[in-house]
Each structure stands twice: as structure tokens, then as C-alpha cells.
């Protein structure tokens, strides 16, 4: 089974297809203890004891409840990784059945999997389930757990890059009156998707109380205000436009890092002639194509025009858009043919594994490079034409009006404003702090140069709030933008795509003529 995904709702789907390779045991009439053996995994045990691979949730819940009274039972935070020797509680068949009847993993019912601490739970909804992402957020959890050991913190991670699966699930929970206590969202217009006046608590008082506003970059502060209130406490600033570069592959192929499109296509040809994939790409999460096109667009038309396209001052009929689509069309020809088979992690993995020269992705990909030990040969460059442009993507957390554990949620977002928590998080996540006073020279030596460079570039570049990540356009325009690019990647019809952009911009409230 995959490693490292915490309580990921999508694991249910994985579990369904797991082979039953243990001979079935009689369903337990009463609770039993079980010690994990080599080659055991939870769904395999569920199959063995109950003939139902999905019933591993019942084992997880029973074991966690037992652990609350008796620490000799293992606490299972991640159903994907149970250590040999762990002590589990196998509930009776009747209890397991009763639990499963009431448990809906597709509704992120994860609170039922954990005991409640003396001070309740804290349900943290988010989409950070990849290796680098979880390594980052887990650092924040550690700070919280140290300060509030009596709270049971629950990482409710719903896999899918850029929140593609999380956002809908989260909205459903809000509407159903069953919200997370706190949840991840991007700074900027994304809050609009959650009817903030109805479902979210303003956090202006918390930001003022912690003093973080004194050290928060102005560009970020401006983004945070939604109709007069702030609903998001920011944790980081990602750079969305980086061309990750495998120096070993380049050296072996005898090519230089391209800086503009002309050079990029020449390099692409030279690499392909040697059988090397120039631009590694994975698109399975659905956001990656729109993301890459957005980077190509600003690389073609320049930062001011790119901003103008989304604020209505430049029409989408502009010849620069045609040229950007032409460039993107040629870039797609430089990617691996099986790009649909994997997501953004698969894209950066091609570079990490010496199977591609470049990957264009935000610096959450650096989190993967760090987690996979590739910082000494994977470096960063500007994508073609993106010099002096910094695509701003900022993650933060909101508090819900009906949060079951409101006080715990307020304390959580206070923790994330802290310098020490942001430093610990960001040195694993690949982003810089949402504060100007972090000291990147204290970050591990293999990576501190990247963070310092990103912070310097953030201070000196033109900042472009990124559309593909919720900061640069209202949610419906963001959605249409991504859909048009996805359609384009399959039909490669430049006129159709440009016309669709014109109509979508009009829909978003920007008259085009
Ligand atoms: C972005 C988010 C990042 C990273 C990435 C891939 O939208 O801001 O933190 O997680 O998605 O999931």
C-alpha cells in the first residue's frame, strides 16, 4: 500500500481492490487483541476477521479508543502504515458492523476514528496528503500538540492536488451543518466559494491579537480581505512558476537551461533526439494543465498583460493569447505521452528519477524533492519568459461558524501565525513564510539557498496572484479557465480555446468589446 497518506478518504477506494490473501478467520464474537505481523495491513486484517476489507475503519477506531485508556495499544493516525508489533484492538463482529453502519468515509467522518481528548478534538480539513505536503503540516501539528496535549488533533486529509477533491467535500460538509473545525483554503478569492458571511468566522481579531499583521507582506494582506473581512490565516507563500531542472540529465545531454520559448523548443528538440523526455508532466489531478498554461501565458504576454487579462483591462482576443496557446501547444509536444496516467507528484517524480529534464510546477514540488532526497541535483529556474514574475499561491486556514470545537480551532490558527511554526512547516513544504521575518539561513543546508532565493524573488518580482490556485479570479472563472485548457490539450484547437476564453471572461463580469 502507498506510504504516508494520513487519514485519506480516498484510501477506501484503494482498499476495495486489495486482494484477499489471508484465509478467513471466524468472525470474533468479542473484542480481541492482535499483534501486527510482517505483511499485515489493516484492510487485509479486516478481510480476515470480517470478510470485509472496508471494515478496517472499525479496527482503527476501536484501537484508537483502546489507546486512549491504555497506551500499550497503538494509536493509528495513518491506516496506510501500521508497524510490525503494533497492538491492535479487533472489535467483535457485532461492534464492527454497528460502527460501519454509522460511518461514512466519503463524508470525511474521520472524527469517529479517534477518541476525544480531555479538551475535545480538532478536525483539520485539508488536501495535504503527498509526502512533502504531509511532512510540512505535521510540523504544525507538533507545535499544536505540544501546546494543547489534551486535544485530539485529527488530520482529515482528502487527496487531490490543489484541493480538487477537497473543496467540494468541504462545501458539502459546511452546507450539511457538519463542518471541520478549521480547513485549508487559499488566500484570496477562494473564500467566496464558501459563502463566508454564512459559514466562516472572520479572523481579523486573531490576526490583530497575534501581531502578525506587522510582519505580513502587503501583497498578501491585500489579497486576504473579502468584502471587508478576513477569513483566512495564512501559513505560507508558494511560488507557482518554477521550472524544476535535473542538472544530471542536462549535463549528460549537453544542453543548457533555456530562458525563452525559442530556446526552450530548441532544447526540447535536442533532448527528444536523444530519447529524453524534455518536460515531465502529470495531469491526473485536473489542475495541472491550467496551471502550466497560466505560466506559459504570462511567459508569452508578460506580467502586466497577464494581470490585465484577469482584471478586464486586456481583452482575451489579444494576439498575445493566440501566441500563448501556440507556445503551449508546442510545450505539450515536449511532454511524456503518458501524462494522463499520473498527477503533479508523478510529474516532478520524472525529474527526481532522472526520467525527464524539466517539470513546471509550483514549489510544493520542492517539498517532494526534499522528501525524496534530490536537492543536490534538482535545481530551480524560471520557466520560459517568467523571469521577474512571481506567481503567488498562499495557503491558510479558516474557522467555521459551526465548528464543533471552536476554541481549539482558534488556538490552531494562532499557532500557524507563529514564526517558529512557519519556519518548521515551510522548510519541508517548499514555500516561504507568510511573514517577512523568517530566517532561511537556519534551514537545512541542502535547501536554504532555494528559500532565500524565493524570498528575494518575492521581494523584487512582479507579484501575480495565481488563478489556477484560487487567488487570481473568482471560483467560477477559475473553473472555466481550467476546463478550457483541458479541452485545448485534447483538441489543440487554438481558435476554439481563445473564443471560449472570451466568453468565459464575459461570464465572469469582464465585457470583452
Ligand atoms: C496548491 C497548494 C499547495 C500544494 C498544491 C498541490 O494549491 O497551495 O500547498 O499543496 O496545491 O496539492
Short mmCIF file of C-alpha atoms and ligand atoms in Angstrom, two decimals:
data_model
loop_
_atom_site.label_atom_id
_atom_site.label_comp_id
_atom_site.label_asym_id
_atom_site.label_seq_id
_atom_site.Cartn_x
_atom_site.Cartn_y
_atom_site.Cartn_z
CA UNK A 1 0.00 0.00 0.00
CA UNK A 2 1.09 3.55 -0.53
CA UNK A 3 3.02 5.09 2.28
CA UNK A 4 2.43 8.23 4.19
CA UNK A 5 -1.08 9.28 3.32
CA UNK A 6 -2.74 10.12 6.60
CA UNK A 7 -6.42 9.56 7.08
CA UNK A 8 -7.09 9.87 3.41
CA UNK A 9 -10.64 9.35 2.41
CA UNK A 10 -9.65 8.04 -0.98
CA UNK A 11 -7.95 5.10 0.66
CA UNK A 12 -11.33 3.49 0.78
CA UNK A 13 -11.17 3.15 -2.95
CA UNK A 14 -7.75 1.54 -2.74
CA UNK A 15 -8.92 -0.86 -0.13
CA UNK A 16 -11.77 -2.10 -2.24
CA UNK A 17 -9.43 -3.52 -4.83
CA UNK A 18 -6.99 -5.18 -2.44
CA UNK A 19 -6.77 -8.93 -2.86
CA UNK A 20 -7.93 -11.09 -0.01
CA UNK A 21 -4.83 -13.11 0.63
CA UNK A 22 -5.48 -14.37 4.11
CA UNK A 23 -7.55 -17.35 4.92
CA UNK A 24 -10.68 -16.09 6.67
CA UNK A 25 -10.88 -16.48 10.44
CA UNK A 26 -14.12 -16.94 12.33
CA UNK A 27 -15.71 -13.51 12.97
CA UNK A 28 -14.78 -12.57 16.55
CA UNK A 29 -17.70 -12.92 18.96
CA UNK A 30 -16.00 -10.50 21.33
CA UNK A 31 -13.20 -7.93 21.27
CA UNK A 32 -9.75 -9.44 20.77
CA UNK A 33 -6.21 -8.13 20.81
CA UNK A 34 -3.94 -8.66 17.84
CA UNK A 35 -0.23 -8.03 17.29
CA UNK A 36 0.70 -6.89 13.81
CA UNK A 37 2.87 -9.35 11.88
CA UNK A 38 5.10 -8.76 8.87
CA UNK A 39 2.99 -8.30 5.74
CA UNK A 40 -0.12 -7.34 7.64
CA UNK A 41 -2.07 -4.31 6.65
CA UNK A 42 -5.33 -3.09 8.03
CA UNK A 43 -7.66 -3.94 5.21
CA UNK A 44 -6.13 -7.40 4.98
CA UNK A 45 -6.91 -7.92 8.65
CA UNK A 46 -10.43 -6.60 8.17
CA UNK A 47 -10.90 -9.13 5.43
CA UNK A 48 -9.53 -11.88 7.61
CA UNK A 49 -11.71 -11.12 10.61
CA UNK A 50 -14.91 -9.88 8.99
CA UNK A 51 -14.72 -10.82 5.32
CA UNK A 52 -14.94 -7.09 4.54
CA UNK A 53 -11.84 -5.13 3.50
CA UNK A 54 -13.54 -1.82 4.31
CA UNK A 55 -14.09 -2.75 7.93
CA UNK A 56 -10.52 -1.67 8.66
CA UNK A 57 -12.04 1.63 9.76
CA UNK A 58 -13.72 -0.26 12.62
CA UNK A 59 -10.36 -1.71 13.71
CA UNK A 60 -8.77 1.71 13.50
CA UNK A 61 -11.47 3.30 15.61
CA UNK A 62 -11.53 0.52 18.23
CA UNK A 63 -7.75 0.57 18.53
CA UNK A 64 -7.63 4.34 18.93
CA UNK A 65 -10.33 4.22 21.60
CA UNK A 66 -8.42 1.49 23.43
CA UNK A 67 -5.25 3.59 23.17
CA UNK A 68 -6.97 6.49 24.94
CA UNK A 69 -7.24 4.30 28.09
CA UNK A 70 -4.23 2.10 27.62
CA UNK A 71 -1.21 3.38 25.68
CA UNK A 72 0.03 -0.16 25.07
CA UNK A 73 -2.44 -0.12 22.17
CA UNK A 74 -1.06 1.62 19.13
CA UNK A 75 -2.56 4.92 18.07
CA UNK A 76 -3.28 4.67 14.36
CA UNK A 77 -3.09 8.03 12.66
CA UNK A 78 -2.45 6.67 9.24
CA UNK A 79 -4.26 3.49 8.23
CA UNK A 80 -1.68 3.03 5.47
CA UNK A 81 1.25 2.35 7.72
CA UNK A 82 0.99 0.06 10.69
CA UNK A 83 4.23 -1.09 12.21
CA UNK A 84 5.01 -4.73 12.86
CA UNK A 85 4.49 -5.40 16.57
CA UNK A 86 1.71 -2.82 16.95
CA UNK A 87 -1.04 -3.87 19.33
CA UNK A 88 -4.50 -3.59 17.81
CA UNK A 89 -7.98 -3.98 19.21
CA UNK A 90 -10.13 -6.12 16.93
CA UNK A 91 -13.75 -5.32 17.79
CA UNK A 92 -16.37 -8.05 17.88
CA UNK A 93 -18.14 -8.66 14.57
CA UNK A 94 -21.27 -7.10 16.01
CA UNK A 95 -19.45 -3.92 17.12
CA UNK A 96 -17.61 -3.69 13.82
CA UNK A 97 -20.84 -3.97 11.92
CA UNK A 98 -22.53 -1.34 14.09
CA UNK A 99 -19.59 1.02 13.56
CA UNK A 100 -19.57 0.55 9.80
CA UNK A 101 -23.33 1.11 9.59
CA UNK A 102 -22.81 4.55 11.06
CA UNK A 103 -19.53 5.53 9.39
CA UNK A 104 -19.35 7.34 6.08
CA UNK A 105 -15.75 7.70 4.90
CA UNK A 106 -16.83 9.52 1.77
CA UNK A 107 -18.18 12.25 4.03
CA UNK A 108 -14.86 12.57 5.81
CA UNK A 109 -16.39 11.20 9.01
CA UNK A 110 -12.90 10.90 10.43
CA UNK A 111 -13.69 12.21 13.91
CA UNK A 112 -15.28 8.84 14.65
CA UNK A 113 -11.90 7.18 14.16
CA UNK A 114 -10.35 8.88 17.14
CA UNK A 115 -11.00 9.27 20.81
CA UNK A 116 -11.74 12.70 22.13
CA UNK A 117 -9.08 14.31 24.31
CA UNK A 118 -9.96 15.88 27.66
CA UNK A 119 -10.32 19.14 25.74
CA UNK A 120 -12.14 17.67 22.76
CA UNK A 121 -10.98 17.19 19.20
CA UNK A 122 -9.66 19.42 16.48
CA UNK A 123 -10.70 18.43 12.97
CA UNK A 124 -8.31 19.88 10.43
CA UNK A 125 -9.72 19.58 6.90
CA UNK A 126 -7.10 19.82 4.15
CA UNK A 127 -5.70 18.24 0.99
CA UNK A 128 -2.11 17.79 2.11
CA UNK A 129 -1.54 14.08 1.63
CA UNK A 130 1.60 13.82 -0.55
CA UNK A 131 4.95 13.09 1.13
CA UNK A 132 6.19 16.69 1.13
CA UNK A 133 2.80 18.15 1.97
CA UNK A 134 2.21 15.92 4.98
CA UNK A 135 5.78 16.40 6.22
CA UNK A 136 5.08 20.13 6.30
CA UNK A 137 1.72 20.17 8.00
CA UNK A 138 2.78 17.56 10.50
CA UNK A 139 5.33 20.05 11.85
CA UNK A 140 2.50 22.46 12.62
CA UNK A 141 0.59 19.66 14.31
CA UNK A 142 3.61 19.01 16.53
CA UNK A 143 3.56 22.60 17.75
CA UNK A 144 -0.14 22.35 18.43
CA UNK A 145 0.16 19.04 20.26
CA UNK A 146 2.92 20.41 22.46
CA UNK A 147 0.76 23.38 23.48
CA UNK A 148 -2.52 21.50 23.71
CA UNK A 149 -1.79 17.89 24.63
CA UNK A 150 -5.37 17.34 25.79
CA UNK A 151 -6.83 17.95 22.37
CA UNK A 152 -7.11 15.08 19.92
CA UNK A 153 -5.93 16.62 16.64
CA UNK A 154 -7.26 14.88 13.55
CA UNK A 155 -5.62 15.31 10.15
CA UNK A 156 -8.58 14.97 7.79
CA UNK A 157 -6.70 14.85 4.51
CA UNK A 158 -8.62 14.37 1.27
CA UNK A 159 -6.17 13.54 -1.50
CA UNK A 160 -6.13 15.52 -4.78
CA UNK A 161 -3.64 18.29 -5.60
CA UNK A 162 -4.76 21.91 -5.33
CA UNK A 163 -7.79 20.72 -3.37
CA UNK A 164 -9.58 19.32 -6.41
CA UNK A 165 -11.47 16.77 -4.30
CA UNK A 166 -11.31 18.57 -1.00
CA UNK A 167 -13.14 21.73 -1.97
CA UNK A 168 -16.42 20.05 -2.96
CA UNK A 169 -16.36 17.70 0.03
CA UNK A 170 -15.70 20.62 2.34
CA UNK A 171 -18.53 22.68 0.89
CA UNK A 172 -20.92 19.75 1.28
CA UNK A 173 -19.97 19.42 4.92
CA UNK A 174 -20.50 23.13 5.51
CA UNK A 175 -23.91 23.05 3.89
CA UNK A 176 -24.89 19.91 5.79
CA UNK A 177 -24.03 21.57 9.11
CA UNK A 178 -21.24 19.06 9.72
CA UNK A 179 -18.14 21.22 9.27
CA UNK A 180 -14.49 20.67 10.02
CA UNK A 181 -13.33 22.91 12.86
CA UNK A 182 -10.77 24.51 10.62
CA UNK A 183 -9.92 23.93 7.00
CA UNK A 184 -7.34 24.76 4.37
CA UNK A 185 -8.01 27.34 1.69
CA UNK A 186 -6.05 29.68 -0.50
CA UNK A 187 -5.67 33.31 0.38
CA UNK A 188 -7.76 35.42 -1.93
CA UNK A 189 -10.95 34.94 -3.82
CA UNK A 190 -11.31 31.27 -2.93
CA UNK A 191 -13.13 32.21 0.29
CA UNK A 192 -16.01 33.31 -1.94
CA UNK A 193 -16.69 29.67 -2.78
CA UNK A 194 -17.70 29.03 0.84
CA UNK A 195 -20.29 31.82 1.37
CA UNK A 196 -18.06 33.32 4.05
CA UNK A 197 -20.76 35.51 5.62
CA UNK A 198 -22.76 32.35 6.33
CA UNK A 199 -20.21 29.68 7.12
CA UNK A 200 -16.92 31.27 8.18
CA UNK A 201 -15.75 33.22 11.21
CA UNK A 202 -13.83 36.42 10.49
CA UNK A 203 -10.31 36.12 11.88
CA UNK A 204 -9.41 39.82 11.92
CA UNK A 205 -9.36 39.83 15.73
CA UNK A 206 -6.95 36.90 15.85
CA UNK A 207 -4.60 38.45 13.32
CA UNK A 208 -4.61 41.71 15.29
CA UNK A 209 -4.12 39.97 18.63
CA UNK A 210 -1.12 37.94 17.49
CA UNK A 211 0.66 40.95 16.00
CA UNK A 212 1.30 39.04 12.78
CA UNK A 213 -0.04 41.88 10.65
CA UNK A 214 3.09 43.87 11.47
CA UNK A 215 5.22 41.34 9.61
CA UNK A 216 2.83 40.19 6.90
CA UNK A 217 3.77 41.16 3.33
CA UNK A 218 1.48 43.87 1.95
CA UNK A 219 0.67 41.90 -1.22
CA UNK A 220 -0.68 39.11 0.92
CA UNK A 221 -2.59 41.37 3.30
CA UNK A 222 -4.39 42.93 0.35
CA UNK A 223 -5.36 39.54 -1.02
CA UNK A 224 -6.85 38.38 2.25
CA UNK A 225 -9.70 40.87 2.51
CA UNK A 226 -13.01 39.55 1.21
CA UNK A 227 -15.84 42.09 1.34
CA UNK A 228 -14.24 43.90 4.24
CA UNK A 229 -13.40 40.86 6.37
CA UNK A 230 -10.50 38.44 6.59
CA UNK A 231 -11.40 34.76 6.77
CA UNK A 232 -8.01 33.16 6.17
CA UNK A 233 -4.97 32.94 8.42
CA UNK A 234 -2.05 32.43 6.03
CA UNK A 235 0.70 29.92 6.66
CA UNK A 236 2.94 30.29 3.64
CA UNK A 237 3.63 31.76 0.25
CA UNK A 238 4.27 29.32 -2.57
CA UNK A 239 5.78 30.35 -5.88
CA UNK A 240 3.61 28.84 -8.60
CA UNK A 241 6.03 29.29 -11.51
CA UNK A 242 9.21 27.25 -11.27
CA UNK A 243 10.92 25.13 -13.88
CA UNK A 244 12.48 22.29 -11.88
CA UNK A 245 15.61 21.12 -13.63
CA UNK A 246 17.56 17.88 -13.41
CA UNK A 247 21.19 19.01 -13.76
CA UNK A 248 22.44 15.45 -14.26
CA UNK A 249 20.16 14.89 -17.23
CA UNK A 250 21.06 18.25 -18.75
CA UNK A 251 24.76 17.69 -18.34
CA UNK A 252 24.64 14.25 -19.85
CA UNK A 253 22.62 15.53 -22.79
CA UNK A 254 24.91 18.52 -23.23
CA UNK A 255 22.18 21.16 -23.19
CA UNK A 256 21.78 24.43 -21.32
CA UNK A 257 18.79 25.73 -19.35
CA UNK A 258 16.53 27.62 -21.80
CA UNK A 259 15.30 31.08 -20.81
CA UNK A 260 12.78 31.91 -23.53
CA UNK A 261 10.40 29.93 -25.70
CA UNK A 262 12.69 29.80 -28.70
CA UNK A 263 15.47 28.29 -26.61
CA UNK A 264 13.02 26.02 -24.85
CA UNK A 265 11.80 24.48 -28.10
CA UNK A 266 15.35 24.07 -29.37
CA UNK A 267 16.29 22.32 -26.13
CA UNK A 268 13.17 20.21 -26.38
CA UNK A 269 14.18 19.04 -29.84
CA UNK A 270 17.74 18.30 -28.75
CA UNK A 271 16.55 16.23 -25.80
CA UNK A 272 13.93 14.35 -27.78
CA UNK A 273 16.57 13.49 -30.39
CA UNK A 274 18.38 11.71 -27.56
CA UNK A 275 15.25 9.92 -26.39
CA UNK A 276 14.91 12.09 -23.26
CA UNK A 277 11.56 13.50 -22.11
CA UNK A 278 12.08 17.28 -22.01
CA UNK A 279 9.09 18.31 -19.91
CA UNK A 280 7.84 15.79 -17.37
CA UNK A 281 4.16 16.19 -16.66
CA UNK A 282 1.35 14.50 -14.75
CA UNK A 283 -2.18 15.87 -15.15
CA UNK A 284 -4.40 13.41 -13.33
CA UNK A 285 -5.50 15.75 -10.55
CA UNK A 286 -7.06 18.04 -13.13
CA UNK A 287 -5.41 21.34 -12.13
CA UNK A 288 -2.01 20.78 -13.71
CA UNK A 289 -2.81 21.72 -17.31
CA UNK A 290 -4.45 25.03 -16.38
CA UNK A 291 -1.54 25.70 -14.06
CA UNK A 292 1.07 25.14 -16.76
CA UNK A 293 -0.83 27.16 -19.33
CA UNK A 294 -1.12 30.06 -16.91
CA UNK A 295 2.66 30.05 -16.57
CA UNK A 296 3.10 29.87 -20.36
CA UNK A 297 0.58 32.67 -20.82
CA UNK A 298 2.41 35.17 -18.63
CA UNK A 299 5.71 33.99 -20.11
CA UNK A 300 4.33 34.93 -23.52
CA UNK A 301 2.36 38.13 -22.87
CA UNK A 302 4.31 39.47 -19.87
CA UNK A 303 3.21 40.09 -16.31
CA UNK A 304 1.22 43.28 -16.89
CA UNK A 305 -0.83 41.81 -19.71
CA UNK A 306 -1.33 38.58 -17.79
CA UNK A 307 -2.75 40.57 -14.87
CA UNK A 308 -4.79 42.65 -17.34
CA UNK A 309 -6.46 39.58 -18.82
CA UNK A 310 -7.91 38.79 -15.42
CA UNK A 311 -8.85 42.32 -14.38
CA UNK A 312 -10.61 43.18 -17.61
CA UNK A 313 -8.10 45.70 -18.94
CA UNK A 314 -6.75 43.38 -21.68
CA UNK A 315 -9.24 41.51 -23.88
CA UNK A 316 -8.86 37.77 -24.45
CA UNK A 317 -8.97 38.43 -28.21
CA UNK A 318 -5.43 39.86 -27.81
CA UNK A 319 -2.96 38.29 -30.28
CA UNK A 320 -0.73 37.52 -27.27
CA UNK A 321 -3.28 34.93 -26.17
CA UNK A 322 -3.10 33.25 -29.58
CA UNK A 323 0.66 33.17 -29.32
CA UNK A 324 0.49 31.74 -25.79
CA UNK A 325 -1.79 28.95 -26.99
CA UNK A 326 0.65 28.23 -29.82
CA UNK A 327 3.51 28.06 -27.34
CA UNK A 328 1.53 25.82 -25.01
CA UNK A 329 0.60 23.56 -27.91
CA UNK A 330 4.29 23.08 -28.68
CA UNK A 331 5.12 22.61 -24.99
CA UNK A 332 2.61 19.77 -24.77
CA UNK A 333 4.53 18.08 -27.58
CA UNK A 334 7.59 18.17 -25.30
CA UNK A 335 5.90 16.20 -22.50
CA UNK A 336 5.75 12.49 -21.76
CA UNK A 337 2.96 10.77 -23.68
CA UNK A 338 1.59 9.07 -20.58
CA UNK A 339 1.00 12.34 -18.75
CA UNK A 340 -2.66 11.44 -18.08
CA UNK A 341 -1.56 8.46 -16.00
CA UNK A 342 -0.20 10.44 -13.08
CA UNK A 343 -0.66 13.69 -11.20
CA UNK A 344 1.66 16.57 -10.27
CA UNK A 345 3.65 14.28 -7.97
CA UNK A 346 4.22 11.91 -10.90
CA UNK A 347 5.37 14.92 -12.97
CA UNK A 348 8.06 16.02 -10.53
CA UNK A 349 8.98 12.38 -9.86
CA UNK A 350 10.03 12.08 -13.51
CA UNK A 351 12.63 14.77 -12.85
CA UNK A 352 13.62 13.34 -9.47
CA UNK A 353 14.07 9.91 -11.05
CA UNK A 354 16.22 11.18 -13.96
CA UNK A 355 13.43 10.39 -16.44
CA UNK A 356 12.83 13.97 -17.59
CA UNK A 357 14.84 17.17 -17.80
CA UNK A 358 12.24 19.66 -16.56
CA UNK A 359 8.93 19.97 -14.78
CA UNK A 360 6.94 23.18 -14.49
CA UNK A 361 5.17 23.28 -11.16
CA UNK A 362 4.80 25.35 -8.02
CA UNK A 363 7.34 24.98 -5.27
CA UNK A 364 5.23 22.44 -3.41
CA UNK A 365 7.18 20.22 -5.81
CA UNK A 366 10.27 21.23 -3.82
CA UNK A 367 8.59 19.52 -0.86
CA UNK A 368 8.74 16.29 -2.88
CA UNK A 369 12.34 16.98 -3.93
CA UNK A 370 13.26 17.45 -0.26
CA UNK A 371 11.28 14.42 0.92
CA UNK A 372 12.92 12.26 -1.76
CA UNK A 373 16.47 13.49 -1.13
CA UNK A 374 17.04 15.08 -4.56
CA UNK A 375 18.10 18.60 -3.58
CA UNK A 376 21.67 18.13 -4.81
CA UNK A 377 20.79 17.53 -8.46
CA UNK A 378 17.34 19.04 -8.99
CA UNK A 379 17.56 22.83 -9.18
CA UNK A 380 15.19 25.66 -9.99
CA UNK A 381 14.91 28.05 -12.93
CA UNK A 382 12.36 30.43 -14.34
CA UNK A 383 10.02 28.89 -16.90
CA UNK A 384 10.39 30.49 -20.37
CA UNK A 385 9.68 34.23 -20.19
CA UNK A 386 8.85 34.13 -16.45
CA UNK A 387 11.94 35.98 -15.23
CA UNK A 388 10.93 38.68 -12.70
CA UNK A 389 7.44 37.23 -12.26
CA UNK A 390 6.33 35.56 -9.03
CA UNK A 391 3.07 33.66 -9.10
CA UNK A 392 1.66 33.97 -5.63
CA UNK A 393 -0.11 30.96 -4.12
CA UNK A 394 -0.77 31.21 -0.41
CA UNK A 395 -2.28 28.55 1.81
CA UNK A 396 -4.08 29.31 5.00
CA UNK A 397 -6.78 28.11 7.33
CA UNK A 398 -10.30 29.32 8.03
CA UNK A 399 -12.52 28.68 11.05
CA UNK A 400 -16.09 27.57 10.56
CA UNK A 401 -19.04 29.29 12.24
CA UNK A 402 -20.45 25.98 13.48
CA UNK A 403 -17.08 24.49 14.42
CA UNK A 404 -17.77 21.72 16.93
CA UNK A 405 -14.51 22.66 18.70
CA UNK A 406 -14.35 26.38 18.18
CA UNK A 407 -11.85 27.23 20.88
CA UNK A 408 -9.46 24.55 19.63
CA UNK A 409 -9.76 25.91 16.10
CA UNK A 410 -8.99 29.45 17.24
CA UNK A 411 -5.90 28.21 19.04
CA UNK A 412 -4.80 26.28 15.96
CA UNK A 413 -4.85 29.30 13.68
CA UNK A 414 -2.99 31.29 16.32
CA UNK A 415 -0.23 28.68 16.23
CA UNK A 416 0.09 28.98 12.48
CA UNK A 417 0.79 32.69 12.69
CA UNK A 418 3.93 31.92 14.71
CA UNK A 419 7.39 32.37 13.24
CA UNK A 420 8.75 29.11 14.66
CA UNK A 421 5.77 27.12 13.36
CA UNK A 422 6.00 28.69 9.91
CA UNK A 423 9.75 28.05 9.73
CA UNK A 424 9.29 24.40 10.64
CA UNK A 425 6.42 23.97 8.19
CA UNK A 426 7.94 25.79 5.23
CA UNK A 427 11.36 24.15 5.29
CA UNK A 428 9.54 20.92 4.45
CA UNK A 429 6.78 22.31 2.27
CA UNK A 430 8.91 24.26 -0.21
CA UNK A 431 7.22 27.62 0.40
CA UNK A 432 8.40 30.76 2.17
CA UNK A 433 6.76 32.15 5.28
CA UNK A 434 3.69 34.35 5.22
CA UNK A 435 5.81 36.65 7.38
CA UNK A 436 8.80 38.73 6.40
CA UNK A 437 10.98 37.87 9.41
CA UNK A 438 11.73 34.16 8.87
CA UNK A 439 15.42 33.30 8.86
CA UNK A 440 16.09 30.99 5.95
CA UNK A 441 19.76 30.66 6.85
CA UNK A 442 18.63 28.44 9.73
CA UNK A 443 17.02 25.98 7.29
CA UNK A 444 18.94 22.77 6.50
CA UNK A 445 22.00 23.45 4.33
CA UNK A 446 20.85 21.34 1.38
CA UNK A 447 17.87 23.62 0.80
CA UNK A 448 18.32 27.01 2.45
CA UNK A 449 19.52 28.59 -0.83
CA UNK A 450 16.21 27.89 -2.52
CA UNK A 451 14.18 29.52 0.24
CA UNK A 452 16.45 32.56 0.36
CA UNK A 453 16.18 32.90 -3.44
CA UNK A 454 12.40 32.57 -3.32
CA UNK A 455 12.17 35.20 -0.58
CA UNK A 456 14.44 37.56 -2.56
CA UNK A 457 12.45 36.99 -5.73
CA UNK A 458 9.19 37.57 -3.87
CA UNK A 459 10.52 40.91 -2.68
CA UNK A 460 11.79 42.03 -6.09
CA UNK A 461 9.45 40.47 -8.69
CA UNK A 462 6.08 41.43 -10.09
CA UNK A 463 3.56 39.51 -7.98
CA UNK A 464 0.82 37.70 -9.90
CA UNK A 465 -1.92 36.07 -7.77
CA UNK A 466 -2.36 32.68 -9.39
CA UNK A 467 -5.69 31.83 -10.96
CA UNK A 468 -5.25 28.05 -11.00
CA UNK A 469 -4.89 28.19 -7.20
CA UNK A 470 -7.78 30.35 -6.21
CA UNK A 471 -6.06 33.69 -5.71
CA UNK A 472 -6.42 35.48 -9.02
CA UNK A 473 -10.02 35.02 -10.14
CA UNK A 474 -13.44 34.20 -8.73
CA UNK A 475 -14.01 30.44 -8.38
CA UNK A 476 -16.33 30.10 -11.40
CA UNK A 477 -13.82 31.85 -13.71
CA UNK A 478 -11.02 29.69 -12.31
CA UNK A 479 -13.06 26.59 -13.06
CA UNK A 480 -13.85 27.64 -16.62
CA UNK A 481 -10.25 28.61 -17.23
CA UNK A 482 -9.07 25.14 -16.21
CA UNK A 483 -11.78 23.43 -18.25
CA UNK A 484 -10.91 25.37 -21.40
CA UNK A 485 -7.23 24.50 -21.11
CA UNK A 486 -8.05 20.84 -20.51
CA UNK A 487 -10.24 20.80 -23.60
CA UNK A 488 -7.49 22.51 -25.57
CA UNK A 489 -4.94 19.92 -24.51
CA UNK A 490 -7.03 17.27 -26.16
CA UNK A 491 -8.34 19.00 -29.31
CA UNK A 492 -5.49 21.54 -29.78
CA UNK A 493 -7.97 23.95 -31.38
CA UNK A 494 -6.48 27.41 -30.81
CA UNK A 495 -9.46 29.39 -32.17
CA UNK A 496 -11.95 27.42 -30.12
CA UNK A 497 -9.92 27.91 -26.95
CA UNK A 498 -9.48 31.64 -27.49
CA UNK A 499 -13.20 32.11 -28.19
CA UNK A 500 -14.06 30.10 -25.11
CA UNK A 501 -11.79 32.35 -23.02
CA UNK A 502 -13.57 35.43 -24.41
CA UNK A 503 -16.98 34.05 -23.42
CA UNK A 504 -15.78 32.92 -20.00
CA UNK A 505 -14.25 36.32 -19.23
CA UNK A 506 -17.58 37.91 -20.15
CA UNK A 507 -19.35 35.44 -17.87
CA UNK A 508 -17.00 36.46 -15.08
CA UNK A 509 -18.10 40.06 -15.47
CA UNK A 510 -15.44 41.48 -17.81
CA UNK A 511 -17.05 42.77 -21.04
CA UNK A 512 -14.72 41.93 -23.92
CA UNK A 513 -15.65 44.54 -26.51
C1 LIG B 1 -1.72 24.09 -4.09
C2 LIG B 1 -1.43 24.37 -2.65
C3 LIG B 1 -0.13 23.80 -2.26
C4 LIG B 1 0.05 22.37 -2.74
C5 LIG B 1 -0.51 22.12 -4.14
C6 LIG B 1 -0.64 20.67 -4.55
O1 LIG B 1 -2.97 24.58 -4.44
O2 LIG B 1 -1.40 25.76 -2.46
O3 LIG B 1 0.05 23.89 -0.87
O4 LIG B 1 -0.50 21.55 -1.82
O5 LIG B 1 -1.75 22.71 -4.31
O6 LIG B 1 -1.58 19.99 -3.78
#
